[in-house]
Amino acid sequence: MGTSGIQNLPVELLADIATFTESPELCAFRLTCRAMYQSSLHHFAQTFVHTLKTDLSPKSLARVQEAANDETFRPCVHKLEIVRNSKGCLGPLSPDITSKGTYIQAWRDVMKRLVNCQSFEMRNSTYTTPKIGDDGITLDEATGLILEAIATEHIPMGSFSIDIIKYRSRDHHDNLTQFGITTFGIPAFSNLKELSLAVPDAESGTIDWMAKMIQCAKSLRKLTIIFSFNCESTSLLSQLSSVGCLPELEELTFSRMSFYSSAALTIFLYSIQDSLRRVTFSFVQLEFGGWRSILRELAGGVYQLDSVNLHRVLEVDKFLSFRRIPGYQIAENAVDKRIYRPFPLRAEDVSFSCSGPALQQVLQKAADLAEVRLG
């Protein structure tokens, strides 16, 4: 390029130009010359390094370590997202006992250096049944090691999400070194603003651990709990229904849960009435008439809700239909894909959403016109 080329513009101007480029153009922009590469580095880091995605294999750990050791990239990392690797597991099924200390220390060092990382998401973590005599979900040890690293370094987590699936391979299941999730320290969750738990069952040990974790998070504003379909969860609500347990909770999502009586859900909702603004229920089962009772309660004037979403909720084992309430159907793209499962039913019949200043009147209408779908 000649002396009048773009690379001769002031560095500050090149950096400003970079902020107006989309991802592909930004990468091409940075390859044109050294001046553009250097001037766009900060914007590149903010754009591409905000979230680090990794599995727990040694190779992936090394890449995370590189970002944690880089003066430019380190402060730009705000979220760590851990997923299964291409082999379908989260890294070594059972790290060699002699290297376990080195392995967890490496993750602890990474956690300490990622000073602005306060959001952690663990997707498709592996699960197996507990050992005889134990309660609660048991994870693969590789997952457990990073949980220990978070807890022992007292990371001030603002957001935590874990999505646990049942182990599908019998061979891996037999050889899995187990880590009891209920041993994970509760104080690590005390600073949470957002918490999402997708777990495959409602074992008593897991329920108690979840309750203690949620109770500890006094500043929690967004809570999502997804069980496998039809898990009995009344005991969890009873532990969370004390006044002042969740004083700042604004957004609540329950999915694939079952309650013996709508009374337990009513008591819980009433305990968080002052702060609650948005609720979503998907595949949640109550007794006959239970959902219509809940809708009347929410319409009673005590709550200050902004929105209510009911997605394929059930009374006993039948879907509740909202076909007589035109104009309030929930859009499929507004539903978290983790809580959505397709059924051979028209979405507008079994999903209901409302928001706005007339919400209480609409909820009362829904309570009057909703009906159990037969067949």
CSV table of C-alpha atoms in Angstrom, one decimal:
chain,number,residue,atom,x,y,z
A,1,MET,CA,0.0,0.0,0.0
A,2,GLY,CA,1.2,3.6,-0.7
A,3,THR,CA,1.9,6.3,1.8
A,4,SER,CA,-1.7,7.4,1.6
A,5,GLY,CA,-2.9,4.0,2.7
A,6,ILE,CA,-5.4,3.5,5.6
A,7,GLN,CA,-2.6,2.2,7.8
A,8,ASN,CA,-1.2,5.8,8.0
A,9,LEU,CA,-4.3,7.0,9.7
A,10,PRO,CA,-3.9,7.8,13.5
A,11,VAL,CA,-4.1,4.7,15.7
A,12,GLU,CA,-7.1,6.1,17.6
A,13,LEU,CA,-9.0,6.5,14.3
A,14,LEU,CA,-8.2,3.0,13.2
A,15,ALA,CA,-9.4,1.7,16.5
A,16,ASP,CA,-12.7,3.7,16.1
A,17,ILE,CA,-13.2,2.3,12.6
A,18,ALA,CA,-12.8,-1.2,13.9
A,19,THR,CA,-15.8,-0.8,16.3
A,20,PHE,CA,-18.1,-0.3,13.3
A,21,THR,CA,-17.2,-3.6,11.6
A,22,GLU,CA,-19.1,-6.9,11.9
A,23,SER,CA,-17.2,-10.1,12.9
A,24,PRO,CA,-16.1,-11.3,9.4
A,25,GLU,CA,-15.1,-7.8,8.4
A,26,LEU,CA,-13.2,-7.2,11.6
A,27,CYS,CA,-11.1,-10.4,11.1
A,28,ALA,CA,-10.4,-9.3,7.5
A,29,PHE,CA,-9.6,-5.7,8.7
A,30,ARG,CA,-7.0,-7.1,11.1
A,31,LEU,CA,-5.2,-9.1,8.5
A,32,THR,CA,-4.5,-6.1,6.2
A,33,CYS,CA,-1.4,-4.8,8.0
A,34,ARG,CA,0.3,-4.6,11.4
A,35,ALA,CA,-1.1,-1.1,12.2
A,36,MET,CA,-4.7,-2.3,11.8
A,37,TYR,CA,-3.9,-5.6,13.7
A,38,GLN,CA,-2.6,-3.7,16.7
A,39,SER,CA,-5.2,-0.8,16.6
A,40,SER,CA,-8.1,-3.2,16.6
A,41,LEU,CA,-6.8,-5.6,19.2
A,42,HIS,CA,-8.8,-4.2,22.1
A,43,HIS,CA,-12.1,-4.2,20.2
A,44,PHE,CA,-11.3,-7.7,18.9
A,45,ALA,CA,-10.8,-8.9,22.4
A,46,GLN,CA,-14.0,-7.4,23.7
A,47,THR,CA,-15.9,-8.9,20.7
A,48,PHE,CA,-14.5,-12.4,20.7
A,49,VAL,CA,-13.2,-13.1,24.1
A,50,HIS,CA,-16.2,-12.1,26.2
A,51,THR,CA,-17.2,-15.8,26.4
A,52,LEU,CA,-14.6,-18.6,26.4
A,53,LYS,CA,-15.9,-22.0,25.4
A,54,THR,CA,-14.0,-25.0,26.4
A,55,ASP,CA,-14.2,-28.6,27.5
A,56,LEU,CA,-12.1,-30.0,30.3
A,57,SER,CA,-9.5,-31.7,28.2
A,58,PRO,CA,-5.8,-30.7,28.7
A,59,LYS,CA,-5.7,-29.1,25.3
A,60,SER,CA,-8.7,-26.9,26.0
A,61,LEU,CA,-7.3,-26.0,29.4
A,62,ALA,CA,-4.1,-24.9,27.7
A,63,ARG,CA,-6.1,-22.5,25.5
A,64,VAL,CA,-7.9,-21.0,28.5
A,65,GLN,CA,-4.6,-20.6,30.3
A,66,GLU,CA,-3.2,-18.6,27.3
A,67,ALA,CA,-6.2,-16.2,27.5
A,68,ALA,CA,-5.8,-16.0,31.3
A,69,ASN,CA,-2.1,-15.1,30.9
A,70,ASP,CA,-2.6,-12.4,28.2
A,71,GLU,CA,-2.7,-8.9,29.5
A,72,THR,CA,-5.1,-7.8,26.7
A,73,PHE,CA,-7.5,-10.8,26.7
A,74,ARG,CA,-7.6,-11.5,30.5
A,75,PRO,CA,-9.8,-8.6,31.6
A,76,CYS,CA,-12.2,-9.1,28.6
A,77,VAL,CA,-13.3,-12.6,29.7
A,78,HIS,CA,-16.6,-12.3,31.5
A,79,LYS,CA,-18.0,-15.8,31.0
A,80,LEU,CA,-16.7,-19.4,30.9
A,81,GLU,CA,-18.8,-21.9,29.1
A,82,ILE,CA,-17.9,-25.6,29.5
A,83,VAL,CA,-19.3,-28.1,27.1
A,84,ARG,CA,-18.7,-31.7,26.2
A,85,ASN,CA,-15.9,-32.4,23.8
A,86,SER,CA,-16.2,-34.2,20.4
A,87,LYS,CA,-16.0,-37.6,22.1
A,88,GLY,CA,-19.1,-36.8,24.1
A,89,CYS,CA,-17.6,-36.3,27.5
A,90,LEU,CA,-16.2,-33.4,29.5
A,91,GLY,CA,-12.6,-34.4,29.3
A,92,PRO,CA,-10.8,-37.2,31.2
A,93,LEU,CA,-13.3,-39.5,32.7
A,94,SER,CA,-11.0,-40.2,35.6
A,95,PRO,CA,-7.9,-38.1,35.8
A,96,ASP,CA,-4.8,-40.0,36.9
A,97,ILE,CA,-4.6,-39.9,40.7
A,98,THR,CA,-1.0,-38.6,40.5
A,99,SER,CA,-2.0,-35.7,38.3
A,100,LYS,CA,-5.3,-34.7,39.9
A,101,GLY,CA,-3.6,-32.2,42.2
A,102,THR,CA,-1.9,-30.5,39.2
A,103,TYR,CA,-5.1,-30.6,37.2
A,104,ILE,CA,-7.2,-28.8,39.8
A,105,GLN,CA,-4.4,-26.4,40.7
A,106,ALA,CA,-4.2,-25.4,37.0
A,107,TRP,CA,-7.9,-24.5,37.0
A,108,ARG,CA,-7.6,-22.7,40.3
A,109,ASP,CA,-4.8,-20.6,38.8
A,110,VAL,CA,-7.0,-19.8,35.7
A,111,MET,CA,-9.9,-18.8,38.0
A,112,LYS,CA,-7.7,-16.4,39.9
A,113,ARG,CA,-6.3,-14.7,36.8
A,114,LEU,CA,-9.7,-14.3,35.0
A,115,VAL,CA,-10.5,-11.3,37.3
A,116,ASN,CA,-13.7,-10.2,35.5
A,117,CYS,CA,-15.1,-13.7,34.9
A,118,GLN,CA,-18.1,-14.1,37.1
A,119,SER,CA,-20.4,-16.1,34.9
A,120,PHE,CA,-20.1,-19.9,34.5
A,121,GLU,CA,-22.1,-22.2,32.4
A,122,MET,CA,-21.6,-26.0,32.3
A,123,ARG,CA,-23.7,-27.7,29.6
A,124,ASN,CA,-24.3,-31.4,29.1
A,125,SER,CA,-22.5,-32.4,32.3
A,126,THR,CA,-22.5,-36.1,32.8
A,127,TYR,CA,-24.6,-37.8,35.5
A,128,THR,CA,-24.9,-41.2,36.9
A,129,THR,CA,-26.9,-42.7,39.8
A,130,PRO,CA,-25.5,-42.3,43.3
A,131,LYS,CA,-23.7,-45.1,45.0
A,132,ILE,CA,-25.7,-47.3,47.4
A,133,GLY,CA,-26.5,-45.4,50.5
A,134,ASP,CA,-25.9,-42.0,48.9
A,135,ASP,CA,-28.4,-39.3,48.0
A,136,GLY,CA,-28.2,-36.8,45.2
A,137,ILE,CA,-26.7,-36.4,41.7
A,138,THR,CA,-23.3,-37.7,41.0
A,139,LEU,CA,-21.1,-36.1,38.3
A,140,ASP,CA,-18.0,-37.1,36.5
A,141,GLU,CA,-14.9,-36.2,38.4
A,142,ALA,CA,-13.6,-33.8,35.7
A,143,THR,CA,-16.7,-31.6,36.2
A,144,GLY,CA,-16.3,-31.9,40.0
A,145,LEU,CA,-12.7,-30.6,39.8
A,146,ILE,CA,-13.7,-27.3,38.1
A,147,LEU,CA,-16.5,-26.9,40.6
A,148,GLU,CA,-14.0,-27.3,43.4
A,149,ALA,CA,-11.7,-24.8,41.7
A,150,ILE,CA,-14.5,-22.2,41.7
A,151,ALA,CA,-15.4,-22.9,45.3
A,152,THR,CA,-11.9,-23.0,46.8
A,153,GLU,CA,-10.9,-19.8,45.1
A,154,HIS,CA,-14.1,-18.0,46.4
A,155,ILE,CA,-15.0,-16.8,42.9
A,156,PRO,CA,-17.7,-14.1,43.3
A,157,MET,CA,-20.1,-15.8,40.8
A,158,GLY,CA,-22.8,-13.5,39.5
A,159,SER,CA,-24.3,-16.1,37.2
A,160,PHE,CA,-24.1,-19.9,37.3
A,161,SER,CA,-25.8,-22.5,35.1
A,162,ILE,CA,-25.4,-26.3,35.0
A,163,ASP,CA,-27.2,-28.6,32.6
A,164,ILE,CA,-26.9,-32.2,33.6
A,165,ILE,CA,-27.8,-35.2,31.4
A,166,LYS,CA,-27.9,-38.9,32.2
A,167,TYR,CA,-25.0,-40.8,31.0
A,168,ARG,CA,-25.9,-42.8,27.9
A,169,SER,CA,-22.9,-45.1,27.6
A,170,ARG,CA,-22.9,-48.1,29.8
A,171,ASP,CA,-19.2,-48.6,29.4
A,172,HIS,CA,-18.4,-45.1,30.5
A,173,HIS,CA,-21.0,-45.4,33.3
A,174,ASP,CA,-19.2,-48.3,34.9
A,175,ASN,CA,-15.8,-46.6,34.7
A,176,LEU,CA,-16.9,-43.2,35.8
A,177,THR,CA,-15.1,-41.7,38.8
A,178,GLN,CA,-17.9,-40.1,40.8
A,179,PHE,CA,-18.2,-36.6,42.3
A,180,GLY,CA,-21.2,-36.0,44.5
A,181,ILE,CA,-22.6,-32.6,43.5
A,182,THR,CA,-24.1,-32.2,47.0
A,183,THR,CA,-20.5,-31.9,48.4
A,184,PHE,CA,-20.0,-28.7,46.4
A,185,GLY,CA,-19.7,-25.8,48.8
A,186,ILE,CA,-22.8,-23.6,49.3
A,187,PRO,CA,-20.9,-20.3,50.1
A,188,ALA,CA,-19.7,-20.2,46.5
A,189,PHE,CA,-23.2,-19.2,45.5
A,190,SER,CA,-23.7,-16.3,47.9
A,191,ASN,CA,-23.2,-13.5,45.3
A,192,LEU,CA,-25.4,-15.0,42.5
A,193,LYS,CA,-27.7,-12.8,40.6
A,194,GLU,CA,-28.8,-15.5,38.1
A,195,LEU,CA,-29.0,-19.3,38.7
A,196,SER,CA,-30.1,-22.0,36.2
A,197,LEU,CA,-30.3,-25.6,37.2
A,198,ALA,CA,-31.3,-28.3,34.7
A,199,VAL,CA,-31.1,-31.7,36.5
A,200,PRO,CA,-32.5,-35.1,35.6
A,201,ASP,CA,-34.2,-36.1,38.8
A,202,ALA,CA,-35.5,-34.9,42.2
A,203,GLU,CA,-33.5,-37.1,44.6
A,204,SER,CA,-33.9,-35.9,48.2
A,205,GLY,CA,-30.1,-35.1,48.5
A,206,THR,CA,-30.2,-33.0,45.4
A,207,ILE,CA,-33.3,-31.2,46.5
A,208,ASP,CA,-31.8,-30.3,49.8
A,209,TRP,CA,-28.6,-29.1,48.2
A,210,MET,CA,-30.5,-27.0,45.7
A,211,ALA,CA,-32.6,-25.4,48.5
A,212,LYS,CA,-29.5,-24.5,50.5
A,213,MET,CA,-27.8,-23.1,47.5
A,214,ILE,CA,-30.8,-20.9,46.6
A,215,GLN,CA,-31.3,-19.8,50.2
A,216,CYS,CA,-27.7,-18.7,50.3
A,217,ALA,CA,-28.1,-16.5,47.2
A,218,LYS,CA,-29.8,-13.6,48.9
A,219,SER,CA,-29.3,-11.3,45.9
A,220,LEU,CA,-30.7,-13.7,43.3
A,221,ARG,CA,-32.8,-12.0,40.7
A,222,LYS,CA,-33.3,-14.7,38.1
A,223,LEU,CA,-34.0,-18.4,38.9
A,224,THR,CA,-34.6,-21.3,36.5
A,225,ILE,CA,-35.2,-24.9,37.6
A,226,ILE,CA,-35.6,-27.6,34.9
A,227,PHE,CA,-36.1,-31.2,36.1
A,228,SER,CA,-36.8,-34.2,33.9
A,229,PHE,CA,-40.5,-34.4,33.1
A,230,ASN,CA,-42.9,-34.8,36.0
A,231,CYS,CA,-40.4,-34.7,38.9
A,232,GLU,CA,-42.2,-34.3,42.3
A,233,SER,CA,-40.8,-31.0,43.7
A,234,THR,CA,-43.1,-30.0,46.5
A,235,SER,CA,-40.4,-30.5,49.1
A,236,LEU,CA,-38.2,-27.9,47.3
A,237,LEU,CA,-40.9,-25.3,47.4
A,238,SER,CA,-41.5,-25.9,51.1
A,239,GLN,CA,-37.8,-25.1,51.9
A,240,LEU,CA,-37.9,-21.9,49.8
A,241,SER,CA,-41.2,-20.5,51.0
A,242,SER,CA,-40.0,-18.7,54.1
A,243,VAL,CA,-40.5,-14.9,54.1
A,244,GLY,CA,-37.2,-13.2,53.1
A,245,CYS,CA,-35.7,-16.2,51.4
A,246,LEU,CA,-35.5,-14.6,48.0
A,247,PRO,CA,-36.0,-10.9,48.6
A,248,GLU,CA,-34.8,-9.7,45.2
A,249,LEU,CA,-36.1,-12.4,42.9
A,250,GLU,CA,-37.7,-10.8,39.8
A,251,GLU,CA,-37.8,-13.6,37.2
A,252,LEU,CA,-38.8,-17.3,37.8
A,253,THR,CA,-38.9,-20.3,35.4
A,254,PHE,CA,-40.1,-23.7,36.4
A,255,SER,CA,-40.1,-26.6,33.9
A,256,ARG,CA,-40.9,-30.4,34.0
A,257,MET,CA,-42.1,-30.4,37.6
A,258,SER,CA,-45.0,-31.8,39.5
A,259,PHE,CA,-46.7,-30.7,42.7
A,260,TYR,CA,-49.1,-32.6,44.9
A,261,SER,CA,-51.2,-29.5,45.3
A,262,SER,CA,-51.3,-26.0,43.9
A,263,ALA,CA,-51.2,-24.8,47.6
A,264,ALA,CA,-47.5,-25.3,47.8
A,265,LEU,CA,-46.9,-23.3,44.6
A,266,THR,CA,-49.3,-20.6,45.8
A,267,ILE,CA,-47.4,-20.3,49.2
A,268,PHE,CA,-44.1,-20.0,47.4
A,269,LEU,CA,-45.3,-17.4,44.9
A,270,TYR,CA,-46.8,-15.4,47.8
A,271,SER,CA,-43.5,-15.4,49.7
A,272,ILE,CA,-41.8,-13.6,46.7
A,273,GLN,CA,-44.8,-11.4,45.7
A,274,ASP,CA,-43.0,-8.1,46.5
A,275,SER,CA,-40.2,-8.6,44.0
A,276,LEU,CA,-41.6,-11.0,41.4
A,277,ARG,CA,-42.2,-9.5,38.0
A,278,ARG,CA,-41.9,-12.3,35.4
A,279,VAL,CA,-43.0,-16.0,35.6
A,280,THR,CA,-42.8,-18.8,33.1
A,281,PHE,CA,-44.1,-22.3,33.8
A,282,SER,CA,-43.6,-25.1,31.2
A,283,PHE,CA,-44.7,-28.7,31.6
A,284,VAL,CA,-45.6,-28.2,35.2
A,285,GLN,CA,-48.3,-30.4,36.6
A,286,LEU,CA,-50.9,-29.6,39.3
A,287,GLU,CA,-54.1,-31.2,40.6
A,288,PHE,CA,-57.4,-30.8,38.7
A,289,GLY,CA,-58.3,-27.1,38.9
A,290,GLY,CA,-54.9,-26.2,40.2
A,291,TRP,CA,-53.8,-23.9,37.4
A,292,ARG,CA,-57.0,-22.0,37.3
A,293,SER,CA,-56.6,-21.4,41.0
A,294,ILE,CA,-53.1,-20.1,40.5
A,295,LEU,CA,-54.3,-17.7,37.8
A,296,ARG,CA,-57.0,-16.3,40.1
A,297,GLU,CA,-54.3,-15.8,42.8
A,298,LEU,CA,-52.0,-14.0,40.4
A,299,ALA,CA,-54.9,-11.8,39.2
A,300,GLY,CA,-55.9,-10.9,42.8
A,301,GLY,CA,-54.1,-7.6,43.0
A,302,VAL,CA,-51.4,-8.5,45.4
A,303,TYR,CA,-48.8,-9.1,42.7
A,304,GLN,CA,-47.0,-6.5,40.5
A,305,LEU,CA,-46.2,-8.8,37.6
A,306,ASP,CA,-45.0,-7.6,34.2
A,307,SER,CA,-45.6,-10.9,32.3
A,308,VAL,CA,-46.9,-14.5,32.8
A,309,ASN,CA,-46.1,-17.4,30.4
A,310,LEU,CA,-47.8,-20.8,30.7
A,311,HIS,CA,-46.4,-23.3,28.2
A,312,ARG,CA,-48.0,-26.7,28.1
A,313,VAL,CA,-49.0,-26.9,31.7
A,314,LEU,CA,-51.0,-29.8,33.0
A,315,GLU,CA,-53.8,-30.6,35.4
A,316,VAL,CA,-53.4,-34.2,36.5
A,317,ASP,CA,-52.2,-35.6,33.2
A,318,LYS,CA,-54.1,-33.4,30.8
A,319,PHE,CA,-52.9,-30.3,29.1
A,320,LEU,CA,-54.7,-27.1,29.9
A,321,SER,CA,-56.2,-25.5,26.8
A,322,PHE,CA,-56.4,-21.7,26.2
A,323,ARG,CA,-58.2,-21.9,22.8
A,324,ARG,CA,-61.1,-19.8,24.1
A,325,ILE,CA,-58.8,-16.9,24.9
A,326,PRO,CA,-57.9,-15.4,21.5
A,327,GLY,CA,-54.9,-13.1,21.1
A,328,TYR,CA,-52.8,-14.2,24.0
A,329,GLN,CA,-50.8,-17.2,22.6
A,330,ILE,CA,-47.1,-17.5,23.5
A,331,ALA,CA,-44.6,-17.5,20.6
A,332,GLU,CA,-42.5,-20.6,20.3
A,333,ASN,CA,-39.4,-18.6,19.8
A,334,ALA,CA,-40.0,-16.9,23.2
A,335,VAL,CA,-39.6,-20.2,25.0
A,336,ASP,CA,-36.2,-21.5,26.2
A,337,LYS,CA,-35.3,-24.4,24.0
A,338,ARG,CA,-34.2,-26.4,27.0
A,339,ILE,CA,-37.8,-26.4,28.3
A,340,TYR,CA,-39.4,-27.0,25.0
A,341,ARG,CA,-40.4,-30.5,23.7
A,342,PRO,CA,-42.6,-30.8,20.6
A,343,PHE,CA,-46.0,-32.5,21.0
A,344,PRO,CA,-48.6,-33.2,18.3
A,345,LEU,CA,-50.8,-30.3,19.6
A,346,ARG,CA,-51.4,-26.9,18.2
A,347,ALA,CA,-49.3,-24.4,20.1
A,348,GLU,CA,-52.0,-21.8,20.4
A,349,ASP,CA,-54.2,-24.3,22.3
A,350,VAL,CA,-51.8,-25.1,25.1
A,351,SER,CA,-49.6,-22.0,25.5
A,352,PHE,CA,-50.6,-18.7,27.0
A,353,SER,CA,-48.8,-15.4,27.5
A,354,CYS,CA,-49.8,-12.0,28.6
A,355,SER,CA,-48.1,-8.8,29.7
A,356,GLY,CA,-48.9,-5.1,30.0
A,357,PRO,CA,-51.1,-2.9,32.2
A,358,ALA,CA,-54.2,-5.1,31.8
A,359,LEU,CA,-52.4,-8.2,32.9
A,360,GLN,CA,-54.6,-8.9,36.0
A,361,GLN,CA,-57.8,-8.7,34.0
A,362,VAL,CA,-56.4,-11.0,31.4
A,363,LEU,CA,-55.3,-13.5,34.0
A,364,GLN,CA,-58.8,-13.5,35.5
A,365,LYS,CA,-60.3,-14.1,32.0
A,366,ALA,CA,-57.8,-17.0,31.5
A,367,ALA,CA,-58.8,-18.5,34.8
A,368,ASP,CA,-62.5,-18.4,33.8
A,369,LEU,CA,-62.0,-19.6,30.2
A,370,ALA,CA,-59.2,-22.1,30.4
A,371,GLU,CA,-60.2,-25.8,30.2
A,372,VAL,CA,-58.6,-29.2,30.4
A,373,ARG,CA,-57.9,-30.5,27.0
A,374,LEU,CA,-59.5,-34.0,26.5
A,375,GLY,CA,-57.9,-36.5,24.1
